[in-house]
């Protein structure tokens, strides 16, 4: 009963007053930014990342994780009531969720979304607790060549599963890798791409890059678009509990959504958004009520909402066990670990068991808090939707500015972030996804280090990556993905998967 | 001749053409800046080994994106970098942050936030002067409460003279 012992250890950590407070803070902030369109979990976590330096690493991680899965709860509220996705992972929830609301069944839709998310949260917390330790053991047996190949596979898979042009996404990864090299080379002591600016010799912080590209870039992009009209379903939400028929039809969809989301979350490039799109497609194809989809089918809410929460949580598995981020939020989590001087990787579980298990246990507690935050207190969040974006962005702008200043207490970081903001805006206009860039940025130094070590082991023979069986397998998988995505049939399917609405 | 110029301008407005040019430009700048970095050998990699490798990769990928953009047939994929009024938020949001960065250590938190909000508010339409001032007051109090009182960050609150 290793698992029970570990979970008991975790709950002991997660239930301390301080950690309960940070879990609650994360859940509240997550719900808030989930409800509000125009700000997502990536920008929020980037803004708050520097502040976690002032608290215990475990508490900081608990809060940041809470923001990510809390946003999945909050996002559905806006989707159902306003027909506007609070988060990209709630885009498909708009379709049937808002129809239900217009038929006077907003309460039922909100309850199904929250309860489905809670179920998915419980299952995926258990999945992490079960599968993380064996995976970390596998990771511990990896040498430098295996790690390098694993990172190559992770990056390739991340762009294949993300949406948009694969070619541009790969170019964005390389760009991220290059930005990651800025600063002093740890091996030779030489400086690279610092342009003789002293503040750049320590490199660029991941928070600076993410606040610029995601936080400021999003503000500029949002402001340059005409404001969308919000059609809040005005009537009071009277009946929060779904009918028996709703329950009967929703629970199989919740099960399917949870399974699909849990699997897709573990894959690099997976996570909340992909999971919810895939779950909606699955429900639409498999449901006996297929004709009702788009007209307020409860499965169309239950499936994707369970899937996005499951996917958000299982995407922690590769980050916690192998140190490989599958999406931009996980890249920031790695940044949070590095702020505290913790080397991400398989050794975290054995070297810092209290942090590892405390964080996992806090996920279940956080989910429990979120059901309460989102169901009985729904009225408060609805009020928040009345705040116009022209006030909201001023607050976001300020938090970006202070957040980036506190990264290193240097004005240079603020100026850099302003530059990255312009960059983020240009990328958005050119349809270049910034998420792969962040992945490349975080993995850049690690990849270089492992490449160097591997080449030293093999005395400069690059075929070492093909001679080691595990490394070869990982590279073959990466190559296979590249070939697959180039096939016309797969390519059209991939585009279809992201164009559900 | 006029036909080719029209074609050239529309080509330059395609998203993939612009993205390709951007990647190629970054790669070329990178190669230029890193021209004197010692490369070393595969066994003992120098400072410049990985950066130059990545720049060449980016150059190749950028060229590929560029060529794809040239042969792109969908006309609706033209970028609208200049067409809409994007310059307004772009200029004011960026300027507000630059001003904040330059003033925070000299003028302190309260005055820098005030400047940030005033300049930043110019980036959006429809924000009335009264609303801007009200928002600034609320946000100054809020951030003073969170960052100075709550977290005890060592940021100067007022200009010191």
XYZ file of C-alpha atoms in Angstrom:
662
model
C 0.000 0.000 0.000
C 2.702 2.331 -1.121
C 0.095 4.561 -2.751
C -1.952 5.010 0.421
C 1.192 5.824 2.373
C 2.284 8.396 -0.196
C -1.144 9.992 -0.369
C -1.287 10.183 3.423
C 2.052 11.998 3.363
C 0.708 14.315 0.683
C -2.486 15.151 2.544
C -0.444 15.867 5.652
C 1.370 18.561 3.661
C -1.609 19.827 1.683
C -3.814 20.215 4.769
C -1.530 22.598 6.638
C -3.234 26.001 7.029
C -0.718 27.758 4.776
C -1.092 25.277 1.946
C -4.880 25.232 2.271
C -4.753 29.007 1.927
C -2.628 28.823 -1.232
C -4.835 26.113 -2.736
C -7.857 28.326 -2.098
C -6.066 31.361 -3.520
C -5.166 29.403 -6.643
C -8.720 28.093 -7.025
C -10.196 31.587 -6.618
C -7.746 33.280 -8.996
C -8.195 30.434 -11.482
C -11.975 30.756 -11.401
C -11.707 34.532 -11.724
C -9.490 34.506 -14.799
C -11.426 31.546 -16.163
C -14.654 33.527 -15.990
C -13.100 36.665 -17.480
C -12.481 36.462 -21.216
C -9.319 38.219 -22.337
C -6.984 36.743 -19.752
C -5.894 33.140 -19.638
C -4.000 30.862 -17.238
C -0.673 31.245 -19.093
C -0.535 35.027 -18.668
C -1.791 34.823 -15.067
C 0.689 32.175 -13.994
C 3.492 34.151 -15.668
C 2.485 37.303 -13.743
C 2.329 35.505 -10.393
C 5.428 33.384 -10.975
C 7.884 35.962 -9.570
C 5.778 36.263 -6.403
C 6.113 32.551 -5.651
C 9.750 33.275 -4.926
C 8.581 34.757 -1.621
C 6.725 31.653 -0.444
C 7.616 27.993 0.097
C 8.149 26.169 -3.223
C 5.419 23.655 -2.377
C 2.898 26.402 -1.575
C 3.830 28.286 -4.728
C 3.343 25.231 -6.928
C 0.042 24.398 -5.212
C -1.253 27.874 -6.014
C -0.029 27.914 -9.627
C -1.517 24.465 -10.269
C -4.807 25.628 -8.761
C -4.914 28.538 -11.197
C -4.551 26.164 -14.155
C -7.316 23.726 -13.243
C -9.430 26.432 -11.617
C -9.525 28.211 -14.974
C -11.116 25.096 -16.469
C -14.028 25.451 -14.022
C -14.436 29.182 -14.511
C -14.206 29.028 -18.296
C -17.382 26.991 -18.579
C -19.425 29.579 -16.649
C -18.801 32.269 -19.262
C -19.284 29.810 -22.109
C -22.703 28.748 -20.784
C -24.041 32.132 -19.672
C -22.540 34.496 -22.249
C -21.800 32.244 -25.234
C -18.221 33.500 -25.077
C -15.386 31.153 -24.142
C -13.771 32.334 -20.896
C -10.859 30.089 -21.918
C -9.894 28.465 -25.215
C -10.580 25.103 -23.593
C -14.249 26.093 -23.190
C -14.843 27.001 -26.837
C -16.888 23.875 -27.520
C -18.869 24.245 -24.289
C -20.468 27.355 -25.782
C -22.230 25.322 -28.449
C -24.589 23.279 -26.300
C -24.055 24.970 -22.946
C -25.384 28.308 -24.116
C -28.343 26.670 -25.849
C -29.243 25.002 -22.554
C -29.039 28.389 -20.841
C -31.359 29.967 -23.396
C -33.854 27.212 -22.722
C -33.816 28.175 -19.044
C -31.561 25.297 -18.040
C -28.446 27.347 -17.241
C -28.335 25.917 -13.723
C -28.350 22.355 -14.971
C -25.601 23.093 -17.495
C -23.430 24.795 -14.849
C -23.965 21.924 -12.407
C -23.153 19.253 -14.995
C -19.994 21.141 -15.980
C -18.828 21.561 -12.386
C -19.686 18.039 -11.224
C -18.194 16.514 -14.384
C -15.024 18.539 -13.819
C -14.897 17.416 -10.192
C -15.236 13.753 -11.139
C -12.508 14.189 -13.767
C -10.341 15.998 -11.226
C -10.627 13.134 -8.709
C -9.843 10.468 -11.315
C -6.883 12.299 -12.794
C -5.428 13.042 -9.345
C -5.476 9.295 -8.676
C -3.949 8.636 -12.100
C -1.068 11.000 -11.366
C -0.474 9.348 -8.003
C -0.483 5.887 -9.616
C 1.534 6.450 -12.768
C 3.998 9.152 -11.753
C 6.290 6.954 -9.602
C 6.918 4.198 -12.221
C 7.453 6.836 -14.910
C 9.941 8.673 -12.719
C 11.812 5.373 -12.255
C 12.052 5.004 -16.040
C 13.299 8.572 -16.220
C 16.000 7.904 -13.650
C 17.538 5.240 -15.854
C 17.940 7.713 -18.738
C 21.378 8.956 -19.726
C 22.221 12.107 -21.652
C 21.523 10.648 -25.138
C 18.117 9.321 -24.042
C 17.198 12.647 -22.475
C 18.179 14.563 -25.560
C 16.082 12.293 -27.796
C 13.173 12.457 -25.362
C 13.217 16.250 -25.535
C 13.317 16.124 -29.338
C 10.289 13.812 -29.309
C 8.510 16.004 -26.782
C 8.998 19.144 -28.851
C 7.987 17.483 -32.128
C 4.897 15.895 -30.577
C 3.952 19.228 -29.034
C 3.746 20.937 -32.424
C 2.009 18.028 -34.138
C -0.802 18.022 -31.597
C -1.091 21.795 -31.412
C -3.078 23.607 -34.054
C -1.785 25.745 -36.905
C 1.117 25.240 -39.299
C 3.609 22.595 -38.148
C 6.425 24.232 -40.068
C 5.928 27.595 -38.395
C 5.597 25.898 -35.005
C 8.968 24.163 -35.477
C 10.509 27.506 -36.449
C 8.992 28.982 -33.259
C 10.621 26.199 -31.207
C 14.022 27.021 -32.726
C 13.414 30.697 -31.992
C 12.606 29.776 -28.378
C 15.749 27.638 -28.142
C 17.786 30.613 -29.393
C 16.236 33.030 -26.890
C 16.977 30.436 -24.209
C 20.674 30.641 -25.087
C 20.918 34.370 -24.315
C 23.322 34.941 -21.437
C 26.404 33.193 -20.126
C 27.264 29.728 -21.388
C 27.630 27.619 -18.254
C 30.214 25.348 -19.860
C 32.674 27.764 -21.407
C 31.863 30.974 -19.543
C 31.455 32.876 -22.805
C 28.487 35.218 -23.258
C 26.013 34.793 -26.098
C 23.599 37.244 -27.731
C 23.880 39.679 -24.827
C 24.537 42.713 -27.072
C 26.870 43.986 -24.317
C 23.971 44.581 -21.931
C 25.095 43.620 -18.421
C 21.619 42.600 -17.252
C 21.456 40.031 -20.044
C 24.504 38.062 -18.912
C 22.315 36.137 -16.451
C 19.942 35.222 -19.267
C 16.280 36.013 -19.755
C 13.783 34.808 -17.172
C 10.921 32.646 -18.409
C 8.457 34.949 -16.629
C 9.735 37.976 -18.551
C 9.258 36.205 -21.865
C 5.840 34.780 -20.977
C 4.494 38.024 -19.482
C 5.577 39.868 -22.613
C 4.377 37.429 -25.242
C 1.223 36.191 -23.525
C 0.242 38.966 -21.123
C 1.090 42.126 -23.063
C 0.708 40.545 -26.495
C -2.841 39.493 -25.599
C -3.720 42.971 -24.328
C -2.580 44.596 -27.579
C -4.348 41.966 -29.683
C -7.587 42.304 -27.700
C -7.569 46.106 -27.830
C -6.998 46.162 -31.576
C -10.143 44.098 -32.109
C -13.608 45.634 -31.977
C -15.270 44.833 -28.638
C -17.657 41.921 -28.904
C -21.167 42.367 -27.613
C -21.894 40.227 -24.576
C -25.327 38.670 -24.390
C -25.554 37.625 -20.781
C -28.498 35.363 -20.151
C -30.249 37.752 -17.842
C -32.722 35.588 -15.988
C -31.874 34.444 -12.495
C -30.464 30.987 -12.132
C -33.129 29.313 -10.060
C -32.728 25.595 -10.403
C -29.113 24.486 -9.968
C -29.700 20.753 -9.807
C -29.917 18.789 -13.072
C -32.919 16.557 -13.713
C -32.741 12.773 -13.428
C -32.737 12.587 -17.196
C -29.756 14.960 -17.322
C -27.880 12.738 -14.892
C -28.716 9.584 -16.831
C -27.418 11.087 -20.069
C -24.469 12.997 -18.619
C -22.625 10.353 -16.617
C -21.490 8.169 -19.552
C -20.292 11.346 -21.291
C -18.386 12.330 -18.151
C -16.704 8.916 -18.102
C -15.768 9.125 -21.779
C -14.548 12.710 -21.433
C -12.467 11.871 -18.374
C -10.777 8.896 -20.085
C -10.069 10.786 -23.289
C -8.843 13.888 -21.464
C -6.587 11.862 -19.162
C -4.872 10.227 -22.138
C -4.542 13.380 -24.232
C -3.280 15.368 -21.252
C -0.208 13.161 -20.821
C 0.864 13.595 -24.449
C 3.187 16.482 -25.233
C 1.211 19.334 -26.754
C -1.895 17.976 -25.086
C -3.647 19.476 -22.128
C -6.953 21.168 -21.640
C -7.800 22.609 -25.052
C -7.085 19.586 -27.231
C -8.952 17.356 -24.760
C -12.148 19.384 -24.837
C -12.235 19.586 -28.656
C -11.612 15.850 -29.010
C -14.242 15.015 -26.386
C -16.890 17.093 -28.127
C -16.149 15.356 -31.433
C -16.356 11.968 -29.705
C -19.696 12.757 -28.041
C -21.179 14.060 -31.270
C -20.205 10.900 -33.136
C -21.149 8.350 -30.497
C -24.268 9.813 -28.904
C -27.706 8.363 -29.636
C -28.963 11.944 -29.307
C -26.680 13.175 -32.124
C -29.510 15.203 -33.630
C -29.757 17.324 -30.473
C -26.143 18.505 -30.611
C -26.014 22.247 -31.069
C -29.516 22.546 -29.622
C -28.629 22.027 -25.979
C -27.507 18.406 -25.587
C -26.260 17.822 -22.052
C -23.544 15.445 -23.344
C -22.015 18.360 -25.256
C -21.324 20.052 -21.925
C -20.498 17.015 -19.796
C -17.935 15.441 -22.157
C -15.695 18.427 -22.984
C -15.863 19.946 -19.502
C -14.732 16.697 -17.864
C -12.092 16.243 -20.537
C -10.503 19.662 -20.164
C -10.102 19.298 -16.423
C -8.719 15.758 -16.758
C -6.308 16.910 -19.463
C -5.192 19.947 -17.467
C -4.269 17.730 -14.541
C -2.674 14.763 -16.271
C -0.408 17.144 -18.202
C 1.440 17.450 -14.881
C 2.624 13.832 -15.215
C 5.453 14.324 -17.764
C 6.448 17.615 -16.107
C 6.695 16.139 -12.600
C 8.285 12.826 -13.548
C 10.584 13.616 -16.479
C 10.968 17.376 -16.273
C 9.518 17.655 -19.792
C 6.813 20.324 -20.208
C 3.992 19.325 -22.546
C 2.390 22.755 -22.796
C 3.166 26.377 -22.000
C 1.690 26.217 -18.484
C 3.962 23.303 -17.613
C 6.923 25.235 -19.025
C 6.094 27.979 -16.516
C 5.828 25.389 -13.717
C 9.379 24.349 -14.552
C 10.284 28.029 -14.369
C 8.733 28.166 -10.889
C 10.854 25.196 -9.790
C 14.010 26.780 -11.189
C 13.317 30.034 -9.301
C 13.695 28.004 -6.119
C 16.813 26.291 -7.428
C 15.032 22.942 -7.861
C 16.250 20.967 -10.858
C 13.192 19.519 -12.609
C 13.399 15.837 -13.443
C 12.745 12.333 -12.134
C 14.743 12.933 -8.957
C 12.089 15.352 -7.608
C 9.913 12.487 -6.407
C 12.672 10.858 -4.370
C 14.493 13.999 -3.249
C 11.445 16.086 -2.401
C 8.654 13.633 -1.632
C 6.753 16.148 0.514
C 6.565 18.632 -2.342
C 5.676 15.985 -4.914
C 2.908 14.298 -2.916
C 1.751 17.501 -1.263
C 1.056 19.000 -4.657
C -0.828 15.921 -5.869
C -2.973 15.802 -2.729
C -3.684 19.512 -3.040
C -5.184 18.909 -6.473
C -7.985 16.857 -4.985
C -8.561 19.432 -2.249
C -8.481 22.205 -4.828
C -11.104 20.445 -6.926
C -13.363 20.089 -3.903
C -12.981 23.812 -3.200
C -13.757 24.593 -6.821
C -17.094 22.806 -6.800
C -18.140 24.964 -3.845
C -16.675 28.125 -5.379
C -18.427 27.517 -8.674
C -21.821 26.177 -7.735
C -23.332 27.888 -4.684
C -21.343 31.070 -5.302
C -22.055 31.281 -9.023
C -23.915 34.581 -8.638
C -20.765 36.442 -7.607
C -18.872 35.362 -10.736
C -21.773 36.342 -12.955
C -21.559 39.871 -11.544
C -17.893 40.015 -12.537
C -18.811 39.524 -16.172
C -20.293 43.000 -16.136
C -16.838 44.568 -15.714
C -15.920 45.950 -19.165
C -12.602 44.950 -20.731
C -11.424 48.575 -20.800
C -11.112 48.450 -16.993
C -9.903 44.906 -16.860
C -6.935 45.435 -19.168
C -5.612 48.300 -17.031
C -5.435 45.931 -14.084
C -3.800 43.220 -16.218
C -1.305 45.763 -17.562
C -0.365 46.822 -14.046
C 0.051 43.272 -12.772
C 2.219 42.479 -15.801
C 4.404 45.503 -15.064
C 4.840 44.796 -11.354
C 5.191 41.052 -11.968
C 7.996 41.472 -14.433
C 9.752 44.076 -12.302
C 9.802 41.752 -9.296
C 11.372 38.945 -11.381
C 14.805 40.406 -10.791
C 14.096 43.879 -9.391
C 15.542 45.295 -12.573
C 14.008 47.875 -14.901
C 15.716 46.097 -17.820
C 13.324 43.168 -17.432
C 10.372 45.560 -17.816
C 11.816 46.999 -21.018
C 12.525 43.502 -22.336
C 8.947 42.434 -21.586
C 7.673 45.464 -23.515
C 9.721 44.273 -26.498
C 8.379 40.733 -26.144
C 4.870 42.199 -26.055
C 5.374 43.745 -29.481
C 6.772 40.404 -30.608
C 3.717 38.576 -29.255
C 1.402 40.923 -31.130
C 3.294 40.372 -34.405
C 3.196 36.600 -33.885
C -0.558 36.710 -33.313
C -1.019 38.654 -36.537
C 1.162 36.234 -38.480
C -0.554 33.172 -36.976
C 2.627 31.936 -35.316
C 1.725 30.051 -32.121
C 3.837 31.351 -29.219
C 3.385 28.236 -27.028
C 6.047 26.117 -28.828
C 8.477 29.015 -28.397
C 8.086 28.880 -24.607
C 8.644 25.106 -24.660
C 11.811 25.574 -26.697
C 12.935 28.386 -24.422
C 12.625 26.248 -21.287
C 14.166 23.154 -22.836
C 16.974 25.001 -24.670
C 19.636 25.005 -21.943
C 18.756 21.427 -20.906
C 19.002 20.193 -24.491
C 22.352 21.842 -25.018
C 23.686 20.381 -21.776
C 22.546 16.861 -22.677
C 23.813 17.190 -26.243
C 27.219 18.188 -24.924
C 27.311 15.323 -22.449
C 26.206 12.803 -25.066
C 28.878 13.948 -27.485
C 31.514 13.742 -24.781
C 30.461 10.164 -23.948
C 30.679 9.155 -27.595
C 33.832 11.192 -28.331
C 32.038 13.241 -30.938
C 30.205 10.435 -32.704
C 26.685 11.713 -33.450
C 25.423 8.195 -34.149
C 25.318 7.589 -30.381
C 21.695 8.728 -30.536
C 20.968 5.858 -32.930
C 23.069 3.244 -31.158
C 21.275 3.423 -27.830
C 18.016 1.463 -28.185
C 15.802 3.760 -26.083
C 17.165 6.881 -27.750
C 16.693 5.288 -31.184
C 13.095 4.369 -30.358
C 12.315 7.912 -29.225
C 13.839 9.398 -32.376
C 11.960 6.936 -34.605
C 8.743 7.976 -32.878
C 9.598 11.647 -33.527
C 10.353 10.933 -37.195
C 7.152 8.901 -37.544
C 5.139 11.826 -36.188
C 6.733 14.151 -38.743
C 5.862 11.770 -41.579
C 2.344 11.224 -40.273
C 1.540 14.906 -40.074
C 2.750 15.401 -43.651
C 0.259 12.843 -44.989
C -2.683 14.674 -46.591
C -5.350 12.489 -44.943
C -3.983 13.097 -41.451
C -3.461 16.762 -42.151
C -7.111 17.356 -43.016
C -8.239 15.363 -39.952
C -5.968 17.481 -37.780
C -7.459 20.698 -39.101
C -10.964 19.281 -38.666
C -10.324 18.487 -35.010
C -9.809 22.157 -34.224
C -12.721 23.498 -36.241
C -15.644 22.095 -34.326
C -17.501 25.338 -33.881
C 5.319 46.607 -64.979
C 2.501 47.874 -62.813
C 1.039 44.344 -62.712
C 4.131 42.965 -61.031
C 4.205 45.686 -58.371
C 0.618 44.930 -57.402
C 1.516 41.281 -57.165
C 4.532 42.051 -55.042
C 2.608 44.126 -52.512
C -0.055 41.457 -52.088
C 2.664 38.850 -51.707
C 4.253 40.908 -48.959
C 0.970 41.023 -47.098
C 0.652 37.263 -46.873
C 1.073 35.931 -43.360
C 3.406 33.102 -44.309
C 5.609 35.319 -46.456
C 5.996 37.805 -43.609
C 6.541 35.053 -41.039
C 9.189 33.464 -43.275
C 10.943 36.790 -43.722
C 10.874 37.327 -39.961
C 12.496 33.948 -39.255
C 15.115 34.472 -41.983
C 15.918 37.928 -40.617
C 16.327 36.661 -37.037
C 18.537 33.814 -38.264
C 20.750 36.184 -40.260
C 21.103 38.581 -37.334
C 21.933 35.611 -35.101
C 24.593 34.372 -37.520
C 26.073 37.858 -37.745
C 26.171 38.418 -33.978
C 27.632 34.979 -33.316
C 30.245 35.231 -36.081
C 33.131 35.466 -33.602
C 31.875 32.911 -31.055
C 34.324 29.990 -30.808
C 32.695 26.920 -32.346
C 34.947 24.209 -30.979
C 34.508 20.581 -31.949
C 31.654 18.129 -31.468
C 33.449 16.635 -28.436
C 34.308 19.969 -26.835
C 31.621 22.310 -28.042
C 32.483 25.985 -27.919
C 30.204 28.872 -27.061
C 29.093 29.224 -30.661
C 28.434 25.587 -31.625
C 24.759 25.271 -30.663
C 23.755 28.900 -31.412
C 25.135 28.733 -34.950
C 23.590 25.317 -35.535
C 20.196 26.678 -34.467
C 20.562 29.805 -36.617
C 21.236 27.697 -39.709
C 18.214 25.534 -38.875
C 16.042 28.629 -38.433
C 17.336 30.048 -41.704
C 16.337 26.874 -43.531
C 12.909 26.686 -41.903
C 12.275 30.384 -42.490
C 13.122 30.018 -46.176
C 10.769 27.023 -46.375
C 7.917 28.995 -44.774
C 8.656 31.877 -47.152
C 8.539 29.675 -50.253
C 5.318 28.052 -49.046
C 3.868 31.502 -48.598
C 4.700 32.411 -52.186
C 2.776 29.431 -53.521
C -0.115 29.844 -51.104
C -3.358 30.085 -53.058
C -5.824 31.158 -50.384
C -6.243 34.882 -50.781
C -7.914 35.465 -47.418
C -4.713 34.689 -45.575
C -3.378 38.189 -46.135
C -2.048 39.756 -42.962
C -3.507 43.021 -41.809
C -0.576 44.490 -39.953
C -1.340 48.049 -40.897
C -4.936 47.994 -42.093
C -6.690 48.198 -38.718
C -6.107 50.687 -35.955
C -3.707 48.359 -34.183
C -1.041 51.024 -33.905
C -2.898 52.712 -31.066
C -2.838 49.914 -28.468
C 0.557 48.794 -29.780
C 2.183 52.178 -29.205
C 0.488 53.118 -25.935
C 0.645 49.723 -24.212
C 4.326 49.397 -25.074
C 5.054 52.999 -24.094
C 3.262 52.646 -20.758
C 5.456 49.700 -19.843
C 8.661 51.396 -20.955
C 7.752 54.457 -18.857
C 6.963 52.232 -15.876
C 10.313 50.479 -16.226
C 12.215 53.756 -16.409
C 10.355 55.462 -13.557
C 9.766 52.763 -10.928
C 13.136 53.155 -9.192
C 13.250 56.953 -9.457
C 9.643 57.983 -8.842
C 8.433 55.070 -6.738
C 5.393 52.829 -7.012
C 2.586 55.378 -6.696
C 3.712 57.801 -9.397
C 4.854 55.053 -11.800
C 1.476 53.320 -11.573
C -0.231 56.648 -12.229
C 1.904 57.154 -15.355
C 1.355 53.559 -16.457
C -2.426 53.865 -16.183
C -2.629 57.274 -17.879
C -0.486 56.237 -20.844
C -1.963 52.731 -20.966
C -5.527 54.076 -20.927
C -4.773 56.012 -24.108
C -4.439 52.647 -25.837
C -8.163 51.907 -25.637
C -11.114 53.807 -26.979
C -13.986 54.972 -24.823
C -12.197 55.365 -21.492
C -13.293 58.680 -19.983
C -10.813 60.849 -18.012
C -12.823 60.393 -14.821
C -12.833 56.615 -15.259
C -9.086 56.586 -15.804
C -8.398 58.511 -12.613
C -10.790 56.321 -10.636
C -9.158 53.171 -12.014
C -5.705 54.539 -11.160
C -6.693 55.300 -7.553
C -8.226 51.847 -7.040
C -5.249 50.076 -8.617
C -2.682 52.097 -6.642
C -4.417 51.230 -3.361
C -4.792 47.597 -4.409
C -1.166 47.106 -5.404
C 0.084 48.984 -2.352
C -1.990 46.629 -0.219
C -0.876 43.450 -2.018
C 2.767 44.108 -2.826
C 3.988 46.487 -0.116
C 1.842 45.618 2.906
C 0.971 42.019 2.055
C 4.123 40.637 0.458
C 6.553 43.225 1.829
C 8.366 43.707 -1.476
C 11.277 46.137 -1.421
C 9.876 48.553 -3.999
C 10.174 52.277 -3.248
C 6.693 53.747 -2.736
C 7.543 57.441 -3.106
C 10.368 59.254 -4.895
C 13.275 59.719 -2.494
C 14.745 63.185 -2.297
